PDB file of C-alpha atoms in Angstrom:
ATOM      1  CA  GLU A   1     229.170  42.682 180.697  1.00 52.00           C
ATOM      2  CA  HIS A   2     226.747  45.232 183.329  1.00 67.00           C
ATOM      3  CA  GLN A   3     228.164  46.657 185.753  1.00 86.00           C
ATOM      4  CA  SER A   4     226.123  47.867 188.827  1.00 96.00           C
ATOM      5  CA  LEU A   5     227.350  51.527 190.112  1.00 97.00           C
ATOM      6  CA  LEU A   6     228.555  51.988 193.859  1.00 98.00           C
ATOM      7  CA  ILE A   7     228.255  55.993 194.162  1.00 98.00           C
ATOM      8  CA  ARG A   8     230.308  57.391 196.838  1.00 98.00           C
ATOM      9  CA  THR A   9     228.320  60.291 198.386  1.00 98.00           C
ATOM     10  CA  ASP A  10     230.015  60.851 201.553  1.00 98.00           C
ATOM     11  CA  PHE A  11     234.216  62.035 201.464  1.00 98.00           C
ATOM     12  CA  SER A  12     235.031  62.211 205.424  1.00 98.00           C
ATOM     13  CA  ASP A  13     237.040  59.500 205.200  1.00 97.00           C
ATOM     14  CA  ASP A  14     238.902  57.141 202.013  1.00 98.00           C
ATOM     15  CA  ASP A  15     239.611  54.590 203.840  1.00 98.00           C
ATOM     16  CA  ALA A  16     236.415  53.814 205.303  1.00 98.00           C
ATOM     17  CA  TRP A  17     234.963  54.649 201.719  1.00 98.00           C
ATOM     18  CA  ARG A  18     237.944  51.935 200.189  1.00 98.00           C
ATOM     19  CA  ALA A  19     236.650  49.213 202.741  1.00 98.00           C
ATOM     20  CA  VAL A  20     233.330  49.321 201.445  1.00 98.00           C
ATOM     21  CA  ALA A  21     234.618  48.088 197.663  1.00 98.00           C
ATOM     22  CA  VAL A  22     236.354  46.239 198.957  1.00 98.00           C
ATOM     23  CA  ALA A  23     233.838  44.086 200.953  1.00 98.00           C
ATOM     24  CA  ALA A  24     231.331  44.388 199.056  1.00 98.00           C
ATOM     25  CA  MET A  25     232.546  43.454 195.860  1.00 97.00           C
ATOM     26  CA  ALA A  26     234.827  40.190 197.731  1.00 97.00           C
ATOM     27  CA  PRO A  27     233.791  36.967 196.397  1.00 96.00           C
ATOM     28  CA  ILE A  28     231.458  34.965 199.603  1.00 94.00           C
ATOM     29  CA  PRO A  29     231.942  31.199 199.257  1.00 93.00           C
ATOM     30  CA  GLN A  30     228.545  29.716 199.367  1.00 92.00           C
ATOM     31  CA  GLY A  31     227.963  26.255 200.601  1.00 92.00           C
ATOM     32  CA  ASP A  32     228.695  24.451 197.962  1.00 96.00           C
ATOM     33  CA  GLY A  33     232.161  24.919 197.410  1.00 95.00           C
ATOM     34  CA  SER A  34     231.143  28.310 194.712  1.00 95.00           C
ATOM     35  CA  GLU A  35     231.655  31.892 195.327  1.00 96.00           C
ATOM     36  CA  PHE A  36     229.444  34.422 194.677  1.00 95.00           C
ATOM     37  CA  ALA A  37     230.635  38.480 193.679  1.00 95.00           C
ATOM     38  CA  ALA A  38     229.071  42.122 192.962  1.00 96.00           C
ATOM     39  CA  TYR A  39     230.225  43.200 189.357  1.00 96.00           C
ATOM     40  CA  LEU A  40     230.269  47.303 190.762  1.00 97.00           C
ATOM     41  CA  THR A  41     231.650  50.208 189.312  1.00 96.00           C
ATOM     42  CA  CYS A  42     232.560  52.747 191.893  1.00 97.00           C
ATOM     43  CA  ILE A  43     232.052  55.703 190.949  1.00 97.00           C
ATOM     44  CA  ASP A  44     234.246  57.739 193.326  1.00 98.00           C
ATOM     45  CA  ASN A  45     233.684  61.695 192.141  1.00 98.00           C
ATOM     46  CA  SER A  46     233.071  64.571 194.650  1.00 98.00           C
ATOM     47  CA  GLU A  47     230.447  66.410 192.489  1.00 97.00           C
ATOM     48  CA  ASN A  48     228.639  63.511 194.327  1.00 98.00           C
ATOM     49  CA  ASP A  49     229.241  64.550 197.693  1.00 98.00           C
ATOM     50  CA  GLY A  50     225.815  64.843 200.194  1.00 98.00           C
ATOM     51  CA  MET A  51     223.984  63.109 197.052  1.00 98.00           C
ATOM     52  CA  THR A  52     220.094  62.117 198.337  1.00 97.00           C
ATOM     53  CA  VAL A  53     218.548  59.711 196.856  1.00 97.00           C
ATOM     54  CA  GLU A  54     216.611  62.363 195.109  1.00 96.00           C
ATOM     55  CA  GLY A  55     219.548  63.800 193.557  1.00 97.00           C
ATOM     56  CA  LEU A  56     220.555  60.504 192.544  1.00 97.00           C
ATOM     57  CA  LEU A  57     216.988  59.764 190.443  1.00 96.00           C
ATOM     58  CA  GLU A  58     217.722  63.429 189.175  1.00 95.00           C
ATOM     59  CA  ILE A  59     220.866  62.500 187.433  1.00 93.00           C
ATOM     60  CA  ILE A  60     220.257  58.711 186.071  1.00 91.00           C
ATOM     61  CA  GLY A  61     217.112  60.236 184.268  1.00 88.00           C
ATOM     62  CA  GLU A  62     215.558  58.046 182.384  1.00 89.00           C
ATOM     63  CA  PRO A  63     216.746  53.640 182.939  1.00 87.00           C
ATOM     64  CA  PRO A  64     218.786  51.877 182.850  1.00 90.00           C
ATOM     65  CA  PRO A  65     220.524  51.123 185.033  1.00 93.00           C
ATOM     66  CA  TYR A  66     216.680  50.587 187.104  1.00 94.00           C
ATOM     67  CA  TYR A  67     218.732  50.062 190.715  1.00 96.00           C
ATOM     68  CA  ALA A  68     221.731  51.533 191.759  1.00 97.00           C
ATOM     69  CA  PHE A  69     223.598  51.639 195.103  1.00 98.00           C
ATOM     70  CA  LEU A  70     225.105  54.486 197.470  1.00 98.00           C
ATOM     71  CA  VAL A  71     227.384  54.504 199.704  1.00 98.00           C
ATOM     72  CA  ASP A  72     226.419  57.727 202.212  1.00 98.00           C
ATOM     73  CA  ALA A  73     227.497  59.317 205.906  1.00 98.00           C
ATOM     74  CA  GLU A  74     225.663  55.667 207.892  1.00 98.00           C
ATOM     75  CA  THR A  75     227.349  53.538 205.687  1.00 98.00           C
ATOM     76  CA  VAL A  76     231.068  54.422 206.403  1.00 98.00           C
ATOM     77  CA  THR A  77     229.723  55.010 210.053  1.00 97.00           C
ATOM     78  CA  ASN A  78     227.651  51.725 211.169  1.00 98.00           C
ATOM     79  CA  PRO A  79     230.238  48.989 211.686  1.00 97.00           C
ATOM     80  CA  GLU A  80     227.703  47.000 209.186  1.00 98.00           C
ATOM     81  CA  MET A  81     228.767  49.237 206.446  1.00 98.00           C
ATOM     82  CA  PRO A  82     225.535  49.161 205.310  1.00 98.00           C
ATOM     83  CA  ILE A  83     225.464  50.110 201.671  1.00 98.00           C
ATOM     84  CA  VAL A  84     221.800  51.555 200.174  1.00 98.00           C
ATOM     85  CA  ALA A  85     220.068  49.718 197.257  1.00 98.00           C
ATOM     86  CA  VAL A  86     217.619  52.243 195.242  1.00 98.00           C
ATOM     87  CA  TYR A  87     214.979  51.201 192.347  1.00 97.00           C
ATOM     88  CA  THR A  88     215.256  53.323 189.445  1.00 96.00           C
ATOM     89  CA  GLY A  89     213.169  52.372 187.051  1.00 94.00           C
ATOM     90  CA  PRO A  90     209.923  53.449 186.688  1.00 94.00           C
ATOM     91  CA  ASP A  91     207.554  54.562 188.610  1.00 94.00           C
ATOM     92  CA  TYR A  92     204.729  52.456 189.254  1.00 92.00           C
ATOM     93  CA  SER A  93     202.496  52.024 192.735  1.00 90.00           C
ATOM     94  CA  GLU A  94     203.432  48.317 193.827  1.00 86.00           C
ATOM     95  CA  ARG A  95     207.673  49.479 193.158  1.00 89.00           C
ATOM     96  CA  PRO A  96     207.467  53.110 193.576  1.00 95.00           C
ATOM     97  CA  ARG A  97     211.143  54.708 191.785  1.00 97.00           C
ATOM     98  CA  GLY A  98     213.348  56.006 194.761  1.00 97.00           C
ATOM     99  CA  ARG A  99     212.133  53.159 197.406  1.00 97.00           C
ATOM    100  CA  ALA A 100     215.283  52.392 199.387  1.00 98.00           C
ATOM    101  CA  PHE A 101     217.033  49.578 201.426  1.00 98.00           C
ATOM    102  CA  ARG A 102     219.798  49.238 202.972  1.00 98.00           C
ATOM    103  CA  VAL A 103     222.404  45.805 202.228  1.00 98.00           C
ATOM    104  CA  ILE A 104     225.491  44.884 204.767  1.00 98.00           C
ATOM    105  CA  PRO A 105     228.874  43.807 202.237  1.00 98.00           C
ATOM    106  CA  SER A 106     228.396  40.489 202.390  1.00 97.00           C
ATOM    107  CA  GLU A 107     225.494  40.296 200.647  1.00 97.00           C
ATOM    108  CA  MET A 108     225.510  42.152 198.050  1.00 98.00           C
ATOM    109  CA  TRP A 109     226.463  40.063 195.772  1.00 96.00           C
ATOM    110  CA  SER A 110     222.815  38.451 196.647  1.00 96.00           C
ATOM    111  CA  VAL A 111     221.592  42.184 195.619  1.00 97.00           C
ATOM    112  CA  GLU A 112     223.205  42.893 192.774  1.00 97.00           C
ATOM    113  CA  ASN A 113     223.352  39.605 190.669  1.00 95.00           C
ATOM    114  CA  ASN A 114     219.645  38.904 191.338  1.00 95.00           C
ATOM    115  CA  LEU A 115     218.795  42.430 189.991  1.00 96.00           C
ATOM    116  CA  SER A 116     221.612  42.692 187.529  1.00 93.00           C
ATOM    117  CA  ILE A 117     219.599  39.950 184.975  1.00 92.00           C
ATOM    118  CA  ALA A 118     216.168  40.585 186.497  1.00 91.00           C
ATOM    119  CA  ASN A 119     215.927  37.455 188.219  1.00 93.00           C
ATOM    120  CA  MET A 120     214.495  39.081 191.518  1.00 95.00           C
ATOM    121  CA  ASP A 121     212.443  41.718 191.854  1.00 94.00           C
ATOM    122  CA  PHE A 122     213.300  44.994 193.834  1.00 96.00           C
ATOM    123  CA  GLU A 123     210.861  44.551 196.469  1.00 95.00           C
ATOM    124  CA  SER A 124     211.625  40.952 197.012  1.00 96.00           C
ATOM    125  CA  PHE A 125     214.834  41.727 199.049  1.00 97.00           C
ATOM    126  CA  ALA A 126     213.454  45.231 200.421  1.00 97.00           C
ATOM    127  CA  ASP A 127     210.638  43.453 201.590  1.00 96.00           C
ATOM    128  CA  SER A 128     212.558  40.897 203.266  1.00 97.00           C
ATOM    129  CA  ALA A 129     214.903  43.874 204.908  1.00 98.00           C
ATOM    130  CA  ASP A 130     215.010  44.069 209.106  1.00 98.00           C
ATOM    131  CA  HIS A 131     213.475  46.055 210.882  1.00 97.00           C
ATOM    132  CA  ASP A 132     216.088  49.040 210.640  1.00 98.00           C
ATOM    133  CA  GLY A 133     215.790  48.942 206.930  1.00 97.00           C
ATOM    134  CA  ILE A 134     218.693  46.450 206.714  1.00 98.00           C
ATOM    135  CA  PHE A 135     219.303  43.680 204.446  1.00 98.00           C
ATOM    136  CA  ARG A 136     221.486  40.962 205.340  1.00 98.00           C
ATOM    137  CA  GLY A 137     220.399  37.804 204.027  1.00 97.00           C
ATOM    138  CA  PHE A 138     217.178  36.124 203.774  1.00 94.00           C
ATOM    139  CA  SER A 139     215.994  33.970 206.672  1.00 80.00           C
TER     140      SER A 139
END
């Protein structure tokens, strides 16, 4: 079973990190009575403190993975807990490596599930982010 990476890059608040991780993996009820959840492997390693998107790309090297999620200072201080989604696959003009957007925890299942099976492209979500760069679901 493939698990997507949720990487902690801010070590200022352990409780906030745990709250983000729990919220990101929480099953979200759907209208039909089913539930969906993001399948995440949490990477909690202080060597990643302060890691940027550029730093992530250096560490990952050649794909896979084709995307990863970062929990940074903005994630743990913003009440919406917007997690950074980063495209780590091959560099294309229409899909540049390192492209990123933020996603609220309650929409992590949608992003993670669809990217993990290549059902939707990274840019489908990135292009649907709100004006502030945060994806809050398809309107």
